Every structure is written in structure tokens, then in C-alpha cells.
PDB file of C-alpha atoms in Angstrom:
ATOM      1  CA  MET D 103     -40.630 -41.544  22.690  1.00 51.00           C
ATOM      2  CA  GLY D 104     -43.018 -39.851  25.065  1.00 51.00           C
ATOM      3  CA  LEU D 105     -44.192 -37.039  22.794  1.00 49.00           C
ATOM      4  CA  PRO D 106     -44.147 -36.818  19.001  1.00 58.00           C
ATOM      5  CA  LEU D 107     -41.353 -34.373  18.249  1.00 61.00           C
ATOM      6  CA  GLU D 108     -40.984 -32.253  15.162  1.00 70.00           C
ATOM      7  CA  GLY D 109     -39.750 -28.907  13.940  1.00 78.00           C
ATOM      8  CA  GLU D 110     -37.634 -26.838  16.314  1.00 84.00           C
ATOM      9  CA  ALA D 111     -37.893 -29.327  19.195  1.00 84.00           C
ATOM     10  CA  LEU D 112     -36.500 -32.160  17.078  1.00 86.00           C
ATOM     11  CA  GLU D 113     -33.839 -29.886  15.600  1.00 89.00           C
ATOM     12  CA  ALA D 114     -32.683 -28.880  19.085  1.00 91.00           C
ATOM     13  CA  LEU D 115     -32.568 -32.485  20.301  1.00 94.00           C
ATOM     14  CA  ALA D 116     -30.526 -33.480  17.230  1.00 94.00           C
ATOM     15  CA  ASP D 117     -27.883 -30.899  18.157  1.00 96.00           C
ATOM     16  CA  PRO D 118     -25.316 -32.457  20.527  1.00 97.00           C
ATOM     17  CA  ALA D 119     -24.330 -29.019  21.839  1.00 96.00           C
ATOM     18  CA  ILE D 120     -27.858 -28.616  23.201  1.00 96.00           C
ATOM     19  CA  SER D 121     -29.119 -32.073  24.128  1.00 96.00           C
ATOM     20  CA  LEU D 122     -25.970 -33.537  25.717  1.00 96.00           C
ATOM     21  CA  ARG D 123     -25.746 -30.713  28.245  1.00 95.00           C
ATOM     22  CA  ALA D 124     -29.462 -30.914  28.934  1.00 95.00           C
ATOM     23  CA  TYR D 125     -29.990 -34.664  29.266  1.00 96.00           C
ATOM     24  CA  ALA D 126     -26.885 -36.877  29.019  1.00 94.00           C
ATOM     25  CA  LYS D 127     -25.913 -38.725  32.188  1.00 91.00           C
ATOM     26  CA  ILE D 128     -22.427 -40.185  32.472  1.00 88.00           C
ATOM     27  CA  ILE D 129     -20.333 -41.803  35.190  1.00 84.00           C
ATOM     28  CA  ASP D 130     -17.635 -39.451  36.454  1.00 80.00           C
ATOM     29  CA  GLN D 131     -14.176 -41.083  36.278  1.00 74.00           C
ATOM     30  CA  LYS D 132     -12.925 -39.444  39.459  1.00 74.00           C
ATOM     31  CA  THR D 133     -15.858 -40.085  41.796  1.00 82.00           C
ATOM     32  CA  GLY D 134     -17.745 -42.957  40.156  1.00 83.00           C
ATOM     33  CA  GLN D 135     -20.915 -40.887  40.586  1.00 89.00           C
ATOM     34  CA  GLU D 136     -23.482 -40.140  37.908  1.00 90.00           C
ATOM     35  CA  HIS D 137     -23.391 -36.584  36.560  1.00 90.00           C
ATOM     36  CA  THR D 138     -24.904 -34.594  33.725  1.00 92.00           C
ATOM     37  CA  PHE D 139     -22.438 -34.386  30.830  1.00 92.00           C
ATOM     38  CA  ASP D 140     -20.235 -31.290  30.938  1.00 93.00           C
ATOM     39  CA  PRO D 141     -17.608 -31.008  28.167  1.00 93.00           C
ATOM     40  CA  PHE D 142     -15.538 -28.686  30.367  1.00 92.00           C
ATOM     41  CA  ALA D 143     -15.489 -30.869  33.500  1.00 88.00           C
ATOM     42  CA  ILE D 144     -12.152 -32.575  32.776  1.00 86.00           C
ATOM     43  CA  THR D 145     -10.844 -30.792  29.667  1.00 89.00           C
ATOM     44  CA  ASP D 146     -10.435 -27.153  28.685  1.00 89.00           C
ATOM     45  CA  ARG D 147     -11.353 -27.571  25.018  1.00 93.00           C
ATOM     46  CA  LEU D 148     -10.896 -31.186  23.925  1.00 94.00           C
ATOM     47  CA  GLN D 149     -14.406 -32.547  24.533  1.00 95.00           C
ATOM     48  CA  GLU D 150     -15.975 -29.255  23.444  1.00 96.00           C
ATOM     49  CA  THR D 151     -14.039 -29.520  20.165  1.00 96.00           C
ATOM     50  CA  VAL D 152     -15.668 -32.898  19.517  1.00 97.00           C
ATOM     51  CA  VAL D 153     -19.147 -31.612  20.427  1.00 97.00           C
ATOM     52  CA  SER D 154     -18.785 -28.512  18.257  1.00 97.00           C
ATOM     53  CA  TYR D 155     -17.584 -30.627  15.317  1.00 97.00           C
ATOM     54  CA  TYR D 156     -20.714 -32.785  15.421  1.00 97.00           C
ATOM     55  CA  SER D 157     -22.941 -29.786  16.170  1.00 97.00           C
ATOM     56  CA  GLU D 158     -21.694 -27.431  13.479  1.00 96.00           C
ATOM     57  CA  PRO D 159     -18.927 -28.975  11.353  1.00 96.00           C
ATOM     58  CA  PRO D 160     -16.669 -26.645   9.383  1.00 97.00           C
ATOM     59  CA  LYS D 161     -17.207 -26.528   5.619  1.00 96.00           C
ATOM     60  CA  THR D 162     -14.920 -26.264   2.622  1.00 95.00           C
ATOM     61  CA  ALA D 163     -15.244 -23.416   0.107  1.00 96.00           C
ATOM     62  CA  LEU D 164     -17.529 -25.760  -1.890  1.00 93.00           C
ATOM     63  CA  GLY D 165     -19.800 -26.391   1.091  1.00 94.00           C
ATOM     64  CA  GLN D 166     -18.529 -29.903   1.833  1.00 94.00           C
ATOM     65  CA  THR D 167     -18.151 -31.018   5.445  1.00 96.00           C
ATOM     66  CA  LYS D 168     -14.544 -31.157   6.617  1.00 96.00           C
ATOM     67  CA  TRP D 169     -13.168 -34.105   8.587  1.00 96.00           C
ATOM     68  CA  LEU D 170     -11.567 -33.795  12.016  1.00 96.00           C
ATOM     69  CA  THR D 171      -8.333 -35.470  13.111  1.00 95.00           C
ATOM     70  CA  LEU D 172      -7.812 -35.174  16.837  1.00 94.00           C
ATOM     71  CA  LEU D 173      -4.719 -36.055  18.856  1.00 93.00           C
ATOM     72  CA  GLY D 174      -5.194 -35.724  22.595  1.00 89.00           C
ATOM     73  CA  TYR D 175      -4.068 -37.001  25.945  1.00 87.00           C
ATOM     74  CA  ARG D 176      -5.297 -40.277  27.416  1.00 84.00           C
ATOM     75  CA  GLN D 177      -8.466 -40.619  29.470  1.00 84.00           C
ATOM     76  CA  ALA D 178      -9.806 -37.257  28.327  1.00 88.00           C
ATOM     77  CA  GLY D 179     -13.134 -38.598  27.070  1.00 89.00           C
ATOM     78  CA  LYS D 180     -12.432 -38.180  23.330  1.00 93.00           C
ATOM     79  CA  SER D 181     -13.974 -41.495  22.344  1.00 94.00           C
ATOM     80  CA  LEU D 182     -16.959 -41.350  24.664  1.00 94.00           C
ATOM     81  CA  THR D 183     -17.755 -37.766  23.654  1.00 96.00           C
ATOM     82  CA  ALA D 184     -17.657 -38.723  19.968  1.00 97.00           C
ATOM     83  CA  GLU D 185     -19.969 -41.673  20.614  1.00 96.00           C
ATOM     84  CA  LEU D 186     -22.357 -39.509  22.647  1.00 97.00           C
ATOM     85  CA  CYS D 187     -22.544 -37.165  19.656  1.00 97.00           C
ATOM     86  CA  GLY D 188     -23.138 -40.138  17.347  1.00 97.00           C
ATOM     87  CA  TYR D 189     -25.913 -41.242  19.682  1.00 97.00           C
ATOM     88  CA  ILE D 190     -27.618 -37.847  19.427  1.00 97.00           C
ATOM     89  CA  ARG D 191     -27.388 -37.782  15.638  1.00 96.00           C
ATOM     90  CA  SER D 192     -28.712 -41.347  15.316  1.00 96.00           C
ATOM     91  CA  ALA D 193     -31.458 -40.939  17.912  1.00 96.00           C
ATOM     92  CA  TYR D 194     -32.944 -37.753  16.447  1.00 95.00           C
ATOM     93  CA  THR D 195     -32.146 -37.895  12.726  1.00 94.00           C
ATOM     94  CA  PRO D 196     -34.289 -40.444  10.864  1.00 92.00           C
ATOM     95  CA  GLY D 197     -32.099 -42.860   8.929  1.00 93.00           C
ATOM     96  CA  HIS D 198     -28.801 -41.488  10.305  1.00 94.00           C
ATOM     97  CA  ASP D 199     -26.148 -44.217  10.346  1.00 93.00           C
ATOM     98  CA  HIS D 200     -23.227 -43.747  12.768  1.00 94.00           C
ATOM     99  CA  VAL D 201     -20.306 -46.184  12.810  1.00 92.00           C
ATOM    100  CA  CYS D 202     -17.418 -46.362  15.249  1.00 92.00           C
ATOM    101  CA  ILE D 203     -14.404 -48.611  14.878  1.00 90.00           C
ATOM    102  CA  ALA D 204     -12.456 -48.906  18.121  1.00 92.00           C
ATOM    103  CA  ASP D 205      -8.985 -50.370  18.422  1.00 91.00           C
ATOM    104  CA  ASN D 206     -10.108 -53.633  20.025  1.00 91.00           C
ATOM    105  CA  LYS D 207     -13.210 -55.640  20.892  1.00 90.00           C
ATOM    106  CA  ASP D 208     -13.130 -54.856  24.614  1.00 92.00           C
ATOM    107  CA  ARG D 209     -12.996 -51.099  24.040  1.00 90.00           C
ATOM    108  CA  ALA D 210     -15.700 -51.311  21.382  1.00 90.00           C
ATOM    109  CA  GLU D 211     -18.026 -53.090  23.793  1.00 90.00           C
ATOM    110  CA  TYR D 212     -17.099 -50.785  26.680  1.00 90.00           C
ATOM    111  CA  LEU D 213     -17.862 -47.679  24.614  1.00 91.00           C
ATOM    112  CA  HIS D 214     -21.180 -49.087  23.518  1.00 91.00           C
ATOM    113  CA  ARG D 215     -22.151 -50.040  27.083  1.00 91.00           C
ATOM    114  CA  ARG D 216     -21.582 -46.413  28.055  1.00 91.00           C
ATOM    115  CA  ILE D 217     -23.964 -45.332  25.280  1.00 93.00           C
ATOM    116  CA  HIS D 218     -26.605 -47.798  26.485  1.00 91.00           C
ATOM    117  CA  LEU D 219     -26.200 -46.348  29.989  1.00 91.00           C
ATOM    118  CA  THR D 220     -26.770 -42.832  28.663  1.00 93.00           C
ATOM    119  CA  HIS D 221     -29.778 -43.997  26.630  1.00 94.00           C
ATOM    120  CA  SER D 222     -31.311 -45.732  29.660  1.00 93.00           C
ATOM    121  CA  ARG D 223     -30.970 -42.528  31.726  1.00 93.00           C
ATOM    122  CA  TRP D 224     -32.352 -40.231  28.989  1.00 95.00           C
ATOM    123  CA  PRO D 225     -35.686 -38.642  30.019  1.00 94.00           C
ATOM    124  CA  GLU D 226     -38.428 -40.934  28.804  1.00 93.00           C
ATOM    125  CA  LEU D 227     -40.490 -38.018  27.514  1.00 91.00           C
ATOM    126  CA  VAL D 228     -37.889 -37.261  24.819  1.00 92.00           C
ATOM    127  CA  ARG D 229     -36.083 -40.616  24.502  1.00 94.00           C
ATOM    128  CA  SER D 230     -36.161 -42.102  20.994  1.00 93.00           C
ATOM    129  CA  ASP D 231     -37.693 -45.563  20.826  1.00 92.00           C
ATOM    130  CA  THR D 232     -35.363 -48.373  19.833  1.00 93.00           C
ATOM    131  CA  VAL D 233     -35.915 -51.589  17.940  1.00 90.00           C
ATOM    132  CA  PRO D 234     -35.402 -54.651  20.157  1.00 83.00           C
ATOM    133  CA  ASN D 235     -32.012 -56.081  19.266  1.00 74.00           C
ATOM    134  CA  ARG D 236     -29.712 -58.629  20.879  1.00 70.00           C
ATOM    135  CA  GLU D 237     -26.618 -57.309  19.139  1.00 67.00           C
ATOM    136  CA  VAL D 238     -24.127 -56.153  21.772  1.00 67.00           C
ATOM    137  CA  ARG D 239     -22.579 -53.390  19.674  1.00 78.00           C
ATOM    138  CA  GLN D 240     -25.572 -51.897  17.861  1.00 86.00           C
ATOM    139  CA  LEU D 241     -28.419 -49.567  18.751  1.00 91.00           C
ATOM    140  CA  THR D 242     -31.242 -49.153  16.220  1.00 93.00           C
ATOM    141  CA  PHE D 243     -34.015 -46.588  16.506  1.00 94.00           C
ATOM    142  CA  GLN D 244     -37.558 -47.054  15.231  1.00 92.00           C
ATOM    143  CA  HIS D 245     -37.195 -44.172  12.778  1.00 91.00           C
ATOM    144  CA  GLY D 246     -34.292 -46.001  11.072  1.00 92.00           C
ATOM    145  CA  GLY D 247     -31.327 -44.284  12.701  1.00 94.00           C
ATOM    146  CA  LYS D 248     -28.669 -46.598  14.070  1.00 93.00           C
ATOM    147  CA  MET D 249     -25.231 -46.725  15.571  1.00 94.00           C
ATOM    148  CA  ARG D 250     -22.709 -49.544  15.468  1.00 90.00           C
ATOM    149  CA  VAL D 251     -19.353 -50.153  17.080  1.00 89.00           C
ATOM    150  CA  LEU D 252     -16.847 -52.483  15.404  1.00 86.00           C
ATOM    151  CA  SER D 253     -13.377 -53.661  16.348  1.00 87.00           C
ATOM    152  CA  GLY D 254     -10.153 -52.760  14.539  1.00 84.00           C
ATOM    153  CA  GLU D 255      -8.818 -56.203  15.574  1.00 81.00           C
ATOM    154  CA  SER D 256     -10.978 -57.822  12.913  1.00 71.00           C
ATOM    155  CA  GLY D 257      -9.270 -58.958   9.740  1.00 58.00           C
ATOM    156  CA  ALA D 258     -11.307 -56.646   7.509  1.00 56.00           C
ATOM    157  CA  VAL D 259     -13.665 -54.002   8.809  1.00 54.00           C
ATOM    158  CA  GLY D 260     -14.659 -52.365   5.538  1.00 55.00           C
ATOM    159  CA  ILE D 261     -18.225 -51.432   6.383  1.00 60.00           C
ATOM    160  CA  GLY D 262     -19.773 -52.068   2.985  1.00 64.00           C
ATOM    161  CA  GLN D 263     -21.985 -48.999   3.044  1.00 72.00           C
ATOM    162  CA  SER D 264     -21.724 -45.259   3.458  1.00 81.00           C
ATOM    163  CA  PRO D 265     -22.466 -44.099   7.007  1.00 88.00           C
ATOM    164  CA  ASP D 266     -23.496 -40.531   7.705  1.00 93.00           C
ATOM    165  CA  SER D 267     -20.918 -40.228  10.472  1.00 94.00           C
ATOM    166  CA  PHE D 268     -17.810 -42.278  11.182  1.00 93.00           C
ATOM    167  CA  HIS D 269     -15.620 -42.295  14.294  1.00 94.00           C
ATOM    168  CA  GLY D 270     -12.202 -43.945  14.210  1.00 93.00           C
ATOM    169  CA  SER D 271     -11.267 -44.463  17.863  1.00 94.00           C
ATOM    170  CA  GLU D 272      -7.546 -44.955  18.659  1.00 93.00           C
ATOM    171  CA  LEU D 273      -6.963 -45.485  14.944  1.00 89.00           C
ATOM    172  CA  PRO D 274      -3.151 -45.965  15.154  1.00 89.00           C
ATOM    173  CA  TYR D 275      -3.749 -48.998  17.385  1.00 90.00           C
ATOM    174  CA  TRP D 276      -6.001 -50.846  14.962  1.00 88.00           C
ATOM    175  CA  ARG D 277      -4.505 -54.019  13.600  1.00 85.00           C
ATOM    176  CA  ASN D 278      -3.121 -53.048  10.168  1.00 83.00           C
ATOM    177  CA  ALA D 279      -4.625 -49.545  10.389  1.00 85.00           C
ATOM    178  CA  GLY D 280      -3.562 -48.414   6.903  1.00 85.00           C
ATOM    179  CA  HIS D 281      -5.269 -51.353   5.208  1.00 84.00           C
ATOM    180  CA  GLN D 282      -8.361 -51.026   7.407  1.00 83.00           C
ATOM    181  CA  PHE D 283      -8.759 -47.321   6.706  1.00 82.00           C
ATOM    182  CA  SER D 284      -8.227 -47.833   2.980  1.00 84.00           C
ATOM    183  CA  MET D 285     -11.372 -49.992   3.024  1.00 83.00           C
ATOM    184  CA  ILE D 286     -13.417 -47.331   4.830  1.00 84.00           C
ATOM    185  CA  TYR D 287     -12.149 -44.268   2.952  1.00 86.00           C
ATOM    186  CA  PRO D 288     -14.000 -44.983  -0.356  1.00 84.00           C
ATOM    187  CA  SER D 289     -17.353 -45.169   1.435  1.00 83.00           C
ATOM    188  CA  MET D 290     -16.889 -41.687   2.877  1.00 86.00           C
ATOM    189  CA  ILE D 291     -14.882 -39.613   0.395  1.00 85.00           C
ATOM    190  CA  ASN D 292     -17.600 -39.035  -2.203  1.00 81.00           C
ATOM    191  CA  ARG D 293     -20.211 -37.856   0.295  1.00 86.00           C
ATOM    192  CA  ASP D 294     -20.399 -34.091   0.621  1.00 90.00           C
ATOM    193  CA  HIS D 295     -21.768 -34.086   4.153  1.00 92.00           C
ATOM    194  CA  SER D 296     -20.354 -37.184   5.837  1.00 92.00           C
ATOM    195  CA  GLN D 297     -18.724 -36.455   9.186  1.00 95.00           C
ATOM    196  CA  VAL D 298     -15.467 -38.233   9.995  1.00 95.00           C
ATOM    197  CA  LEU D 299     -13.623 -37.963  13.282  1.00 96.00           C
ATOM    198  CA  LEU D 300     -10.305 -39.795  13.616  1.00 95.00           C
ATOM    199  CA  GLU D 301      -8.727 -39.685  17.050  1.00 95.00           C
ATOM    200  CA  SER D 302      -6.082 -41.104  19.322  1.00 93.00           C
TER     201      SER D 302
END
């Protein structure tokens, strides 16, 4: 990272609603050109719903973070937007662990390549330093935050720990989705502030 960040600056960068619009570069589906992320470019509310969930999740009467289930049309950027938000949380929140399980290996790797593209285009002055890693589907930051993408094609994808945020991408298309989710559910349910987004 170019400058040591703390206080309000770090808090602003850790908010996807602020930092994605300011710094995230993505490849536009229609033109193939690189553009700054705009959650309203191809959807009226869908991508903004994802961003606002990660930015300021709704709470229960007891102050626990609610989970979001999202059903939307194809090629609307649901999965990429969720992963961009996971990137922000992991990059600017020390120790934050974000996990995504996509429906198959190819989509998992594709999603993660898009995150690496965004990370490589992030302004160096405020880009979080990463730990060198040869893992194709993992990004680890020097402050301990990390993000991983797994495949729902695997026989058992119970993650064995309790991530701070979890994204189930195209969950109905996972192989044996009910069994897979039953292995993930216990690691999330007892955490008051875990964020879970399930979409298809």
C-alpha cells in the first residue's frame, strides 16, 4: 500500500459503496472496454442491492446481520458485484475472511480472475499489499484479510472455519446443493455479524 491508512480513510475504503465507485475498474460486457464500476450501468437496482448489502447490511431486532437471498436475471453482474464487495472487505479489514462457492470450477476461476484484474488496476497509492501466493483461487493480504473461491462441483465443500462473509454463487446449480449448504450453514449461523449472500 502506498500510504499507511487509518481512521476515516481506511473506513471509507472498506465501504464498497464508496471505494468501488471511486476506484474499481471492470471490463464492460457490451463494449469490451475498461470502465470504472457503476452499479447502475446495466441494472436499475440489482447490483446496487448487492453493494448496499455489503456496505450497510440490515439488522434483526437483536442487532444481528440479516442474510440476503437474491434471484435475478442472467448476466446482470450479481456474482461479480458480490465478489468485488468481498474484495473490498478483505482488502481493507484486517483478518476479514471472504469465501465464495461458485457452481463450477470454470466459473470460480473466471470470477477470481476478474477480481485479480480489479486489484491490478487499483490505484497503487491505496492498494492493499498482498502475500505472494500461487493459488489460483485465493487472494491474501498482508494484514491477514483473504478471499477464496471454491467450486460447488467438489464432493464436499464444507469450509471448516467461519468466514466473515460468504457468497453462494448460482447455488441451485451446485452439485448436491442441499448437502453442500448443510455443511456451510453451521459455520455461519452462530455468528451475529456474518454476511451471507445467496444468489442465482
